[in-house]
PDB file of C-alpha atoms in Angstrom:
ATOM      1  CA  UNK G1356      97.058  17.234 141.334  1.00 83.00           C
ATOM      2  CA  UNK G1357      98.217  20.821 141.251  1.00 91.00           C
ATOM      3  CA  UNK G1358      96.649  23.709 143.168  1.00 96.00           C
ATOM      4  CA  UNK G1359      96.080  27.160 141.702  1.00 97.00           C
ATOM      5  CA  UNK G1360      94.117  30.265 142.632  1.00 97.00           C
ATOM      6  CA  UNK G1361      90.946  30.312 140.529  1.00 96.00           C
ATOM      7  CA  UNK G1362      88.934  33.143 142.105  1.00 96.00           C
ATOM      8  CA  UNK G1363      89.512  36.288 144.149  1.00 97.00           C
ATOM      9  CA  UNK G1364      87.332  38.632 146.178  1.00 98.00           C
ATOM     10  CA  UNK G1365      87.613  41.582 148.541  1.00 98.00           C
ATOM     11  CA  UNK G1366      85.522  43.723 150.873  1.00 98.00           C
ATOM     12  CA  UNK G1367      86.300  47.004 152.601  1.00 98.00           C
ATOM     13  CA  UNK G1368      84.406  49.038 155.184  1.00 98.00           C
ATOM     14  CA  UNK G1369      82.512  52.026 153.811  1.00 97.00           C
ATOM     15  CA  UNK G1370      84.264  54.600 155.975  1.00 98.00           C
ATOM     16  CA  UNK G1371      87.208  56.211 154.160  1.00 98.00           C
ATOM     17  CA  UNK G1372      89.780  57.822 156.471  1.00 98.00           C
ATOM     18  CA  UNK G1373      92.183  60.301 154.788  1.00 98.00           C
ATOM     19  CA  UNK G1374      95.570  61.225 156.177  1.00 98.00           C
ATOM     20  CA  UNK G1375      94.130  64.507 157.464  1.00 97.00           C
ATOM     21  CA  UNK G1376      92.489  62.439 160.226  1.00 97.00           C
ATOM     22  CA  UNK G1377      95.897  62.180 161.918  1.00 97.00           C
ATOM     23  CA  UNK G1378      96.715  65.891 162.044  1.00 97.00           C
ATOM     24  CA  UNK G1379      95.517  65.851 165.650  1.00 95.00           C
ATOM     25  CA  UNK G1380      98.373  63.523 166.695  1.00 96.00           C
ATOM     26  CA  UNK G1381     101.066  65.435 164.833  1.00 95.00           C
ATOM     27  CA  UNK G1382     101.174  63.306 161.699  1.00 96.00           C
ATOM     28  CA  UNK G1383     100.764  65.442 158.588  1.00 97.00           C
ATOM     29  CA  UNK G1384      99.633  63.957 155.297  1.00 97.00           C
ATOM     30  CA  UNK G1385     103.002  64.809 153.738  1.00 97.00           C
ATOM     31  CA  UNK G1386     104.841  63.006 156.554  1.00 96.00           C
ATOM     32  CA  UNK G1387     102.643  59.900 156.246  1.00 97.00           C
ATOM     33  CA  UNK G1388     102.986  59.653 152.468  1.00 97.00           C
ATOM     34  CA  UNK G1389     106.760  60.133 152.608  1.00 96.00           C
ATOM     35  CA  UNK G1390     107.271  57.453 155.275  1.00 95.00           C
ATOM     36  CA  UNK G1391     104.629  54.923 154.230  1.00 97.00           C
ATOM     37  CA  UNK G1392     103.109  55.747 150.837  1.00 97.00           C
ATOM     38  CA  UNK G1393      99.642  55.622 152.417  1.00 98.00           C
ATOM     39  CA  UNK G1394      97.075  58.234 151.364  1.00 98.00           C
ATOM     40  CA  UNK G1395      93.871  56.767 152.831  1.00 98.00           C
ATOM     41  CA  UNK G1396      92.494  53.692 154.541  1.00 98.00           C
ATOM     42  CA  UNK G1397      89.185  52.144 155.634  1.00 98.00           C
ATOM     43  CA  UNK G1398      87.886  51.844 159.205  1.00 98.00           C
ATOM     44  CA  UNK G1399      85.062  49.646 160.426  1.00 98.00           C
ATOM     45  CA  UNK G1400      82.426  51.263 162.592  1.00 96.00           C
ATOM     46  CA  UNK G1401      82.736  50.460 166.320  1.00 94.00           C
ATOM     47  CA  UNK G1402      79.808  48.032 166.095  1.00 95.00           C
ATOM     48  CA  UNK G1403      80.946  46.539 162.787  1.00 97.00           C
ATOM     49  CA  UNK G1404      81.519  42.800 162.414  1.00 98.00           C
ATOM     50  CA  UNK G1405      84.504  41.298 160.660  1.00 98.00           C
ATOM     51  CA  UNK G1406      82.455  38.260 159.605  1.00 98.00           C
ATOM     52  CA  UNK G1407      80.309  40.509 157.387  1.00 98.00           C
ATOM     53  CA  UNK G1408      83.373  41.614 155.428  1.00 98.00           C
ATOM     54  CA  UNK G1409      84.676  38.053 155.136  1.00 98.00           C
ATOM     55  CA  UNK G1410      81.351  36.757 153.820  1.00 98.00           C
ATOM     56  CA  UNK G1411      81.197  39.547 151.207  1.00 98.00           C
ATOM     57  CA  UNK G1412      84.780  38.862 150.059  1.00 98.00           C
ATOM     58  CA  UNK G1413      84.197  35.108 149.972  1.00 98.00           C
ATOM     59  CA  UNK G1414      80.992  35.421 147.953  1.00 97.00           C
ATOM     60  CA  UNK G1415      82.843  37.491 145.364  1.00 97.00           C
ATOM     61  CA  UNK G1416      85.700  34.982 145.233  1.00 97.00           C
ATOM     62  CA  UNK G1417      83.289  32.083 144.768  1.00 96.00           C
ATOM     63  CA  UNK G1418      81.387  33.861 142.005  1.00 95.00           C
ATOM     64  CA  UNK G1419      84.579  34.735 140.162  1.00 94.00           C
ATOM     65  CA  UNK G1420      85.938  31.189 140.523  1.00 95.00           C
ATOM     66  CA  UNK G1421      83.056  29.293 138.961  1.00 91.00           C
ATOM     67  CA  UNK G1422      83.409  26.774 141.804  1.00 91.00           C
ATOM     68  CA  UNK G1423      80.101  25.663 143.298  1.00 88.00           C
ATOM     69  CA  UNK G1424      79.877  26.129 147.034  1.00 88.00           C
ATOM     70  CA  UNK G1425      79.160  22.443 147.602  1.00 86.00           C
ATOM     71  CA  UNK G1426      82.687  21.620 146.456  1.00 91.00           C
ATOM     72  CA  UNK G1427      84.206  23.647 149.306  1.00 95.00           C
ATOM     73  CA  UNK G1428      84.943  21.353 152.225  1.00 92.00           C
ATOM     74  CA  UNK G1429      87.578  23.462 153.970  1.00 98.00           C
ATOM     75  CA  UNK G1430      87.303  27.118 155.020  1.00 98.00           C
ATOM     76  CA  UNK G1431      90.361  28.899 156.424  1.00 98.00           C
ATOM     77  CA  UNK G1432      90.202  32.429 157.813  1.00 98.00           C
ATOM     78  CA  UNK G1433      93.516  34.048 158.715  1.00 98.00           C
ATOM     79  CA  UNK G1434      92.888  36.729 161.342  1.00 98.00           C
ATOM     80  CA  UNK G1435      94.139  38.081 164.670  1.00 98.00           C
ATOM     81  CA  UNK G1436      91.015  40.166 165.369  1.00 98.00           C
ATOM     82  CA  UNK G1437      87.994  37.807 165.423  1.00 97.00           C
ATOM     83  CA  UNK G1438      84.541  38.987 166.445  1.00 97.00           C
ATOM     84  CA  UNK G1439      84.475  36.570 169.398  1.00 97.00           C
ATOM     85  CA  UNK G1440      86.950  34.904 171.702  1.00 95.00           C
ATOM     86  CA  UNK G1441      85.401  31.645 170.528  1.00 96.00           C
ATOM     87  CA  UNK G1442      84.233  30.278 168.174  1.00 96.00           C
ATOM     88  CA  UNK G1443      86.304  31.730 165.370  1.00 96.00           C
ATOM     89  CA  UNK G1444      85.133  33.753 162.398  1.00 98.00           C
ATOM     90  CA  UNK G1445      85.513  30.782 160.035  1.00 98.00           C
ATOM     91  CA  UNK G1446      82.643  28.673 161.379  1.00 97.00           C
ATOM     92  CA  UNK G1447      80.182  31.555 161.069  1.00 98.00           C
ATOM     93  CA  UNK G1448      81.433  32.316 157.571  1.00 98.00           C
ATOM     94  CA  UNK G1449      81.060  28.682 156.477  1.00 97.00           C
ATOM     95  CA  UNK G1450      77.499  28.528 157.805  1.00 96.00           C
ATOM     96  CA  UNK G1451      76.473  31.820 156.195  1.00 97.00           C
ATOM     97  CA  UNK G1452      77.902  30.693 152.872  1.00 96.00           C
ATOM     98  CA  UNK G1453      75.810  27.530 152.975  1.00 94.00           C
ATOM     99  CA  UNK G1454      78.706  25.232 153.923  1.00 92.00           C
ATOM    100  CA  UNK G1455      77.726  24.130 157.446  1.00 84.00           C
ATOM    101  CA  UNK G1456      79.538  20.788 157.169  1.00 89.00           C
ATOM    102  CA  UNK G1457      82.846  22.215 155.990  1.00 95.00           C
ATOM    103  CA  UNK G1458      85.939  21.973 158.149  1.00 97.00           C
ATOM    104  CA  UNK G1459      86.528  25.545 159.293  1.00 98.00           C
ATOM    105  CA  UNK G1460      89.193  27.153 161.427  1.00 98.00           C
ATOM    106  CA  UNK G1461      90.838  30.494 162.162  1.00 98.00           C
ATOM    107  CA  UNK G1462      94.577  30.754 161.566  1.00 98.00           C
ATOM    108  CA  UNK G1463      96.647  33.082 163.735  1.00 97.00           C
ATOM    109  CA  UNK G1464      99.934  34.048 162.070  1.00 97.00           C
ATOM    110  CA  UNK G1465      99.458  37.826 161.993  1.00 97.00           C
ATOM    111  CA  UNK G1466     100.216  39.494 158.654  1.00 98.00           C
ATOM    112  CA  UNK G1467     101.717  36.263 157.307  1.00 98.00           C
ATOM    113  CA  UNK G1468      98.516  34.332 158.004  1.00 98.00           C
ATOM    114  CA  UNK G1469      97.166  34.389 154.462  1.00 98.00           C
ATOM    115  CA  UNK G1470     100.359  32.888 153.007  1.00 98.00           C
ATOM    116  CA  UNK G1471     100.245  30.181 155.688  1.00 98.00           C
ATOM    117  CA  UNK G1472      96.648  29.512 154.674  1.00 98.00           C
ATOM    118  CA  UNK G1473      97.555  29.253 150.981  1.00 98.00           C
ATOM    119  CA  UNK G1474     100.213  26.659 151.804  1.00 98.00           C
ATOM    120  CA  UNK G1475      97.664  24.641 153.802  1.00 98.00           C
ATOM    121  CA  UNK G1476      95.117  24.796 150.985  1.00 98.00           C
ATOM    122  CA  UNK G1477      97.649  23.695 148.375  1.00 98.00           C
ATOM    123  CA  UNK G1478      98.680  20.737 150.533  1.00 97.00           C
ATOM    124  CA  UNK G1479      95.061  19.609 150.954  1.00 97.00           C
ATOM    125  CA  UNK G1480      94.471  19.693 147.219  1.00 96.00           C
ATOM    126  CA  UNK G1481      97.739  18.056 146.211  1.00 95.00           C
ATOM    127  CA  UNK G1482      97.154  15.153 148.604  1.00 96.00           C
ATOM    128  CA  UNK G1483      93.647  14.618 147.269  1.00 94.00           C
ATOM    129  CA  UNK G1484      91.961  15.563 150.551  1.00 95.00           C
ATOM    130  CA  UNK G1485      90.050  18.472 149.036  1.00 94.00           C
ATOM    131  CA  UNK G1486      88.712  19.531 145.645  1.00 93.00           C
ATOM    132  CA  UNK G1487      88.658  23.222 146.475  1.00 96.00           C
ATOM    133  CA  UNK G1488      89.505  25.330 149.513  1.00 98.00           C
ATOM    134  CA  UNK G1489      88.336  28.802 150.502  1.00 98.00           C
ATOM    135  CA  UNK G1490      91.171  30.841 152.029  1.00 98.00           C
ATOM    136  CA  UNK G1491      90.320  34.199 153.564  1.00 98.00           C
ATOM    137  CA  UNK G1492      92.442  36.891 155.153  1.00 98.00           C
ATOM    138  CA  UNK G1493      90.684  39.484 157.293  1.00 98.00           C
ATOM    139  CA  UNK G1494      91.488  41.880 160.086  1.00 98.00           C
ATOM    140  CA  UNK G1495      90.017  44.813 161.940  1.00 98.00           C
ATOM    141  CA  UNK G1496      93.308  46.240 163.142  1.00 98.00           C
ATOM    142  CA  UNK G1497      91.581  49.357 164.441  1.00 97.00           C
ATOM    143  CA  UNK G1498      90.369  47.150 167.306  1.00 97.00           C
ATOM    144  CA  UNK G1499      93.929  46.790 168.573  1.00 97.00           C
ATOM    145  CA  UNK G1500      95.376  50.153 167.516  1.00 97.00           C
ATOM    146  CA  UNK G1501      96.576  52.831 169.897  1.00 97.00           C
ATOM    147  CA  UNK G1502      95.016  55.747 168.040  1.00 96.00           C
ATOM    148  CA  UNK G1503      97.275  58.216 169.866  1.00 96.00           C
ATOM    149  CA  UNK G1504     100.503  56.546 168.694  1.00 96.00           C
ATOM    150  CA  UNK G1505     101.441  58.084 165.366  1.00 93.00           C
ATOM    151  CA  UNK G1506     104.066  55.382 164.770  1.00 93.00           C
ATOM    152  CA  UNK G1507     101.367  52.741 164.345  1.00 96.00           C
ATOM    153  CA  UNK G1508      98.015  54.528 164.035  1.00 97.00           C
ATOM    154  CA  UNK G1509      98.741  55.906 160.558  1.00 97.00           C
ATOM    155  CA  UNK G1510      99.599  52.433 159.247  1.00 97.00           C
ATOM    156  CA  UNK G1511      96.713  50.230 160.346  1.00 98.00           C
ATOM    157  CA  UNK G1512      93.303  49.642 158.815  1.00 98.00           C
ATOM    158  CA  UNK G1513      90.509  47.119 158.273  1.00 98.00           C
ATOM    159  CA  UNK G1514      89.512  44.863 155.390  1.00 98.00           C
ATOM    160  CA  UNK G1515      88.955  41.339 154.093  1.00 98.00           C
ATOM    161  CA  UNK G1516      89.998  39.328 151.076  1.00 98.00           C
ATOM    162  CA  UNK G1517      89.444  35.782 149.882  1.00 98.00           C
ATOM    163  CA  UNK G1518      90.611  33.338 147.244  1.00 98.00           C
ATOM    164  CA  UNK G1519      89.397  29.981 146.017  1.00 98.00           C
ATOM    165  CA  UNK G1520      92.169  27.434 145.536  1.00 97.00           C
ATOM    166  CA  UNK G1521      91.375  24.398 143.391  1.00 96.00           C
ATOM    167  CA  UNK G1522      92.992  21.585 141.420  1.00 94.00           C
ATOM    168  CA  UNK G1523      93.914  22.831 137.945  1.00 94.00           C
ATOM    169  CA  UNK G1524      95.679  20.189 135.823  1.00 91.00           C
ATOM    170  CA  UNK G1525      98.698  21.445 133.966  1.00 89.00           C
ATOM    171  CA  UNK G1526      99.550  24.320 136.286  1.00 91.00           C
ATOM    172  CA  UNK G1527     102.970  24.486 137.972  1.00 91.00           C
ATOM    173  CA  UNK G1528     103.042  22.911 141.390  1.00 94.00           C
ATOM    174  CA  UNK G1529     102.928  25.638 144.072  1.00 97.00           C
ATOM    175  CA  UNK G1530     105.881  25.914 146.419  1.00 97.00           C
ATOM    176  CA  UNK G1531     106.035  27.734 149.755  1.00 98.00           C
ATOM    177  CA  UNK G1532     108.605  28.624 152.386  1.00 98.00           C
ATOM    178  CA  UNK G1533     107.356  29.534 155.874  1.00 98.00           C
ATOM    179  CA  UNK G1534     109.165  30.473 159.057  1.00 98.00           C
ATOM    180  CA  UNK G1535     109.011  32.078 162.488  1.00 98.00           C
ATOM    181  CA  UNK G1536     111.283  33.406 165.211  1.00 97.00           C
ATOM    182  CA  UNK G1537     109.610  33.799 168.592  1.00 97.00           C
ATOM    183  CA  UNK G1538     112.747  35.360 170.025  1.00 97.00           C
ATOM    184  CA  UNK G1539     111.717  38.573 168.243  1.00 96.00           C
ATOM    185  CA  UNK G1540     108.253  38.878 169.836  1.00 96.00           C
ATOM    186  CA  UNK G1541     109.120  42.224 171.519  1.00 95.00           C
ATOM    187  CA  UNK G1542     109.559  43.847 168.100  1.00 96.00           C
ATOM    188  CA  UNK G1543     105.855  43.602 167.235  1.00 95.00           C
ATOM    189  CA  UNK G1544     103.213  42.387 169.654  1.00 95.00           C
ATOM    190  CA  UNK G1545      99.979  43.104 171.506  1.00 95.00           C
ATOM    191  CA  UNK G1546      99.752  41.921 175.091  1.00 95.00           C
ATOM    192  CA  UNK G1547      96.670  40.339 176.621  1.00 92.00           C
ATOM    193  CA  UNK G1548      96.005  43.119 179.114  1.00 92.00           C
ATOM    194  CA  UNK G1549      96.687  46.222 177.040  1.00 94.00           C
ATOM    195  CA  UNK G1550      95.509  44.751 173.687  1.00 94.00           C
ATOM    196  CA  UNK G1551      97.311  47.405 171.618  1.00 96.00           C
ATOM    197  CA  UNK G1552      99.888  46.771 168.919  1.00 95.00           C
ATOM    198  CA  UNK G1553     103.390  47.909 169.857  1.00 96.00           C
ATOM    199  CA  UNK G1554     106.137  47.998 167.261  1.00 96.00           C
ATOM    200  CA  UNK G1555     109.821  48.800 166.898  1.00 95.00           C
ATOM    201  CA  UNK G1556     109.449  50.269 163.415  1.00 93.00           C
ATOM    202  CA  UNK G1557     113.137  50.458 162.516  1.00 93.00           C
ATOM    203  CA  UNK G1558     113.846  46.840 163.425  1.00 96.00           C
ATOM    204  CA  UNK G1559     110.648  45.553 161.836  1.00 96.00           C
ATOM    205  CA  UNK G1560     111.559  47.270 158.550  1.00 96.00           C
ATOM    206  CA  UNK G1561     114.923  45.513 158.488  1.00 96.00           C
ATOM    207  CA  UNK G1562     113.543  42.084 159.415  1.00 97.00           C
ATOM    208  CA  UNK G1563     110.591  42.356 157.034  1.00 97.00           C
ATOM    209  CA  UNK G1564     112.755  43.083 153.998  1.00 98.00           C
ATOM    210  CA  UNK G1565     115.332  40.454 154.950  1.00 98.00           C
ATOM    211  CA  UNK G1566     112.870  37.637 155.698  1.00 98.00           C
ATOM    212  CA  UNK G1567     110.520  38.194 152.753  1.00 98.00           C
ATOM    213  CA  UNK G1568     113.413  38.451 150.314  1.00 98.00           C
ATOM    214  CA  UNK G1569     115.164  35.352 151.696  1.00 98.00           C
ATOM    215  CA  UNK G1570     111.993  33.239 151.670  1.00 98.00           C
ATOM    216  CA  UNK G1571     111.218  34.304 148.106  1.00 98.00           C
ATOM    217  CA  UNK G1572     114.742  33.448 146.973  1.00 98.00           C
ATOM    218  CA  UNK G1573     114.385  29.998 148.529  1.00 98.00           C
ATOM    219  CA  UNK G1574     111.102  29.371 146.737  1.00 98.00           C
ATOM    220  CA  UNK G1575     112.487  30.550 143.398  1.00 97.00           C
ATOM    221  CA  UNK G1576     115.568  28.356 143.813  1.00 97.00           C
ATOM    222  CA  UNK G1577     113.442  25.296 144.569  1.00 96.00           C
ATOM    223  CA  UNK G1578     111.294  25.929 141.495  1.00 94.00           C
ATOM    224  CA  UNK G1579     114.262  26.854 139.292  1.00 95.00           C
ATOM    225  CA  UNK G1580     112.553  30.136 138.458  1.00 94.00           C
ATOM    226  CA  UNK G1581     113.580  33.781 138.545  1.00 94.00           C
ATOM    227  CA  UNK G1582     111.568  36.920 139.212  1.00 94.00           C
ATOM    228  CA  UNK G1583     111.367  37.372 135.446  1.00 93.00           C
ATOM    229  CA  UNK G1584     109.182  34.245 135.348  1.00 94.00           C
ATOM    230  CA  UNK G1585     106.594  35.769 137.696  1.00 96.00           C
ATOM    231  CA  UNK G1586     103.685  37.594 136.099  1.00 96.00           C
ATOM    232  CA  UNK G1587     103.035  39.518 139.328  1.00 97.00           C
ATOM    233  CA  UNK G1588     104.732  39.752 142.717  1.00 98.00           C
ATOM    234  CA  UNK G1589     102.491  40.703 145.621  1.00 98.00           C
ATOM    235  CA  UNK G1590     104.101  41.331 148.991  1.00 98.00           C
ATOM    236  CA  UNK G1591     102.241  42.146 152.202  1.00 98.00           C
ATOM    237  CA  UNK G1592     101.203  45.780 151.867  1.00 98.00           C
ATOM    238  CA  UNK G1593     102.606  46.982 155.171  1.00 96.00           C
ATOM    239  CA  UNK G1594     104.360  50.049 153.860  1.00 95.00           C
ATOM    240  CA  UNK G1595     105.267  51.124 150.327  1.00 97.00           C
ATOM    241  CA  UNK G1596     108.925  51.524 151.294  1.00 97.00           C
ATOM    242  CA  UNK G1597     109.085  47.932 152.536  1.00 97.00           C
ATOM    243  CA  UNK G1598     107.393  46.527 149.433  1.00 98.00           C
ATOM    244  CA  UNK G1599     109.677  48.470 147.108  1.00 97.00           C
ATOM    245  CA  UNK G1600     112.755  47.475 149.117  1.00 97.00           C
ATOM    246  CA  UNK G1601     111.820  43.789 148.832  1.00 98.00           C
ATOM    247  CA  UNK G1602     111.228  44.193 145.112  1.00 97.00           C
ATOM    248  CA  UNK G1603     114.589  45.906 144.651  1.00 97.00           C
ATOM    249  CA  UNK G1604     116.373  43.266 146.731  1.00 97.00           C
ATOM    250  CA  UNK G1605     114.927  40.520 144.537  1.00 97.00           C
ATOM    251  CA  UNK G1606     115.216  42.350 141.238  1.00 96.00           C
ATOM    252  CA  UNK G1607     111.477  42.271 140.529  1.00 96.00           C
ATOM    253  CA  UNK G1608     110.718  44.363 137.422  1.00 93.00           C
ATOM    254  CA  UNK G1609     108.800  47.466 138.575  1.00 92.00           C
ATOM    255  CA  UNK G1610     105.861  46.705 136.285  1.00 94.00           C
ATOM    256  CA  UNK G1611     105.421  43.321 138.007  1.00 96.00           C
ATOM    257  CA  UNK G1612     105.520  44.658 141.572  1.00 98.00           C
ATOM    258  CA  UNK G1613     102.011  45.398 142.806  1.00 98.00           C
ATOM    259  CA  UNK G1614     101.147  48.190 145.239  1.00 97.00           C
ATOM    260  CA  UNK G1615      97.750  49.199 146.607  1.00 98.00           C
ATOM    261  CA  UNK G1616      98.860  50.242 150.109  1.00 98.00           C
ATOM    262  CA  UNK G1617      98.246  53.878 149.183  1.00 98.00           C
ATOM    263  CA  UNK G1618      94.464  53.339 149.313  1.00 97.00           C
ATOM    264  CA  UNK G1619      94.039  50.549 151.895  1.00 98.00           C
ATOM    265  CA  UNK G1620      97.042  50.844 154.272  1.00 98.00           C
ATOM    266  CA  UNK G1621      98.138  47.818 156.298  1.00 98.00           C
ATOM    267  CA  UNK G1622      95.235  45.363 156.606  1.00 98.00           C
ATOM    268  CA  UNK G1623      97.319  42.509 158.048  1.00 98.00           C
ATOM    269  CA  UNK G1624      96.119  39.086 156.812  1.00 98.00           C
ATOM    270  CA  UNK G1625      93.724  40.751 154.349  1.00 98.00           C
ATOM    271  CA  UNK G1626      96.573  42.521 152.571  1.00 98.00           C
ATOM    272  CA  UNK G1627      97.534  40.016 149.860  1.00 98.00           C
ATOM    273  CA  UNK G1628      94.039  38.820 148.844  1.00 98.00           C
ATOM    274  CA  UNK G1629      92.888  42.453 148.732  1.00 98.00           C
ATOM    275  CA  UNK G1630      95.831  43.275 146.474  1.00 98.00           C
ATOM    276  CA  UNK G1631      95.159  40.271 144.238  1.00 98.00           C
ATOM    277  CA  UNK G1632      91.540  41.330 143.818  1.00 97.00           C
ATOM    278  CA  UNK G1633      92.451  44.905 142.975  1.00 98.00           C
ATOM    279  CA  UNK G1634      95.117  43.664 140.559  1.00 97.00           C
ATOM    280  CA  UNK G1635      92.504  41.487 138.871  1.00 95.00           C
ATOM    281  CA  UNK G1636      90.123  44.457 138.554  1.00 95.00           C
ATOM    282  CA  UNK G1637      92.918  46.524 137.007  1.00 96.00           C
ATOM    283  CA  UNK G1638      93.796  43.840 134.466  1.00 93.00           C
ATOM    284  CA  UNK G1639      97.168  43.141 136.067  1.00 94.00           C
ATOM    285  CA  UNK G1640      96.642  39.368 136.419  1.00 89.00           C
ATOM    286  CA  UNK G1641      95.786  38.542 132.837  1.00 85.00           C
ATOM    287  CA  UNK G1642      94.089  35.362 131.667  1.00 84.00           C
ATOM    288  CA  UNK G1643      96.561  33.120 133.467  1.00 87.00           C
ATOM    289  CA  UNK G1644      99.897  33.458 135.116  1.00 92.00           C
ATOM    290  CA  UNK G1645     102.325  32.699 137.891  1.00 96.00           C
ATOM    291  CA  UNK G1646     102.117  34.672 141.112  1.00 97.00           C
ATOM    292  CA  UNK G1647     104.758  35.355 143.714  1.00 98.00           C
ATOM    293  CA  UNK G1648     103.544  36.223 147.231  1.00 98.00           C
ATOM    294  CA  UNK G1649     105.430  37.149 150.385  1.00 98.00           C
ATOM    295  CA  UNK G1650     104.412  38.317 153.851  1.00 98.00           C
ATOM    296  CA  UNK G1651     105.847  39.200 157.231  1.00 98.00           C
ATOM    297  CA  UNK G1652     104.119  39.684 160.561  1.00 96.00           C
ATOM    298  CA  UNK G1653     104.201  39.628 164.338  1.00 96.00           C
ATOM    299  CA  UNK G1654     105.664  36.548 165.935  1.00 93.00           C
ATOM    300  CA  UNK G1655     107.783  37.147 164.043  1.00 96.00           C
ATOM    301  CA  UNK G1656     106.320  35.090 161.210  1.00 98.00           C
ATOM    302  CA  UNK G1657     107.009  35.157 157.506  1.00 98.00           C
ATOM    303  CA  UNK G1658     106.357  33.249 154.329  1.00 98.00           C
ATOM    304  CA  UNK G1659     106.634  33.314 150.565  1.00 98.00           C
ATOM    305  CA  UNK G1660     105.272  31.234 147.747  1.00 98.00           C
ATOM    306  CA  UNK G1661     104.804  30.757 144.043  1.00 98.00           C
ATOM    307  CA  UNK G1662     101.371  29.658 142.863  1.00 98.00           C
ATOM    308  CA  UNK G1663      99.505  29.633 139.574  1.00 96.00           C
ATOM    309  CA  UNK G1664      96.578  31.879 138.680  1.00 96.00           C
ATOM    310  CA  UNK G1665      93.867  30.407 136.494  1.00 93.00           C
ATOM    311  CA  UNK G1666      90.567  32.338 136.380  1.00 82.00           C
ATOM    312  CA  UNK G1667      87.264  30.524 136.029  1.00 68.00           C
ATOM    313  CA  UNK G1668      86.375  29.148 132.633  1.00 46.00           C
ATOM    314  CA  UNK G1669      82.749  30.073 133.284  1.00 42.00           C
ATOM    315  CA  UNK G1670      81.108  32.168 136.021  1.00 43.00           C
ATOM    316  CA  UNK G1671      79.246  30.368 138.765  1.00 42.00           C
ATOM    317  CA  UNK G1672      75.451  30.657 138.886  1.00 42.00           C
ATOM    318  CA  UNK G1673      74.114  33.577 140.884  1.00 40.00           C
ATOM    319  CA  UNK G1674      74.027  32.733 144.617  1.00 39.00           C
ATOM    320  CA  UNK G1675      70.781  32.180 146.428  1.00 38.00           C
ATOM    321  CA  UNK G1676      69.923  34.776 149.088  1.00 35.00           C
ATOM    322  CA  UNK G1677      72.092  34.246 152.146  1.00 36.00           C
ATOM    323  CA  UNK G1678      74.279  31.591 150.530  1.00 38.00           C
ATOM    324  CA  UNK G1679      76.250  30.541 147.499  1.00 34.00           C
ATOM    325  CA  UNK G1680      75.085  28.851 144.336  1.00 30.00           C
ATOM    326  CA  UNK G1681      74.987  25.054 144.434  1.00 23.00           C
TER     327      UNK G1681
END
C-alpha cells in the first residue's frame, strides 16, 4: 500500500488586513514587504471559531478527493490555537463532518504540525490500518500575537487547510524526516501566563533554513531523488526570504518553488495545506506529481517529506447539509 494526497481544501477568514494596518506600530508596508514578502493577511473576528474554518477546508478537500466520508476513520488536526482547552478541535470537526466514530486528535507541533500529521497518515495507510485519513492544519495565530510587537505582529495570521491521504497503488512510497530540539525553546515560544508568541527572528531564520534544507536532503537521499524530480516544493510559508533561501540551498528550480505568503502571511500549521490548495487552483499541481514539503516551528520542531499527488478520478457526490456525502 502506498499513500498519496488525493484531495486538498482551504478556508480563510473574510477579514483582509493590508500592511497599512501596521503603520501605527512603525511598520510601513515597504518595510514589511522587503523583510517578509507579505502584502496582506486574514484575521478571524474576536468571536470567530477555528473549527468553522477547519470544517470548511475539510469539506472542500473531501469533495475534491472523491473519497466518501464513511471511509475516513482517522481525523488529525494540527493546531496550537484550539477553540477550547479540551476537547480538541478534531473531535468537533469529525462530528460535524458526519464521522462521529472516527479516531480524532489534535497534534501540537507548531508550524511543523501538518508535516507530522502527513507522516502519521501515511504510516496508517501503509500498515493497512486506514483506507483514508483526513489531515488538517489550522491556526488562529492572532489569538497569541502581541499586536504591538512589530517583529511578530506583521508576520502572523489565521487560516485552515486540509488534505485527504489515501492508498493509491503505483505511487511512490512517501518518505519523511522529522526532528526536534527542545534546547532551543527560548528562540520561539509562548508561555502559559503571557500567552504571546516571542521570537528571536535572526536565530529562527538561520535554524529554519538549516533544518528544513537538511531534512529535505535526507529525504531525497533516502528516495534516491533530486529536486529536479519534484513537481512542486512547498515549504512552510513563514517568510518569503526563508522559503527562497531554502529553495536556493537545495537547488530547487524557481518555477517549482511555491510561494503564497504574500497574500496569507504565516498561518502556522495551515501554511502548507493552504499553499497546496492555492497551487491546485492555479494549475501548479497538474494531473499527478511528486510533492516535496518542509516545515519548521516552535519547539523547535521541523520536518520534510516527499509524497505523491493524485487527484480524484471522479468528484464525490454533493454533501448532505451539515455533513459529507456517504
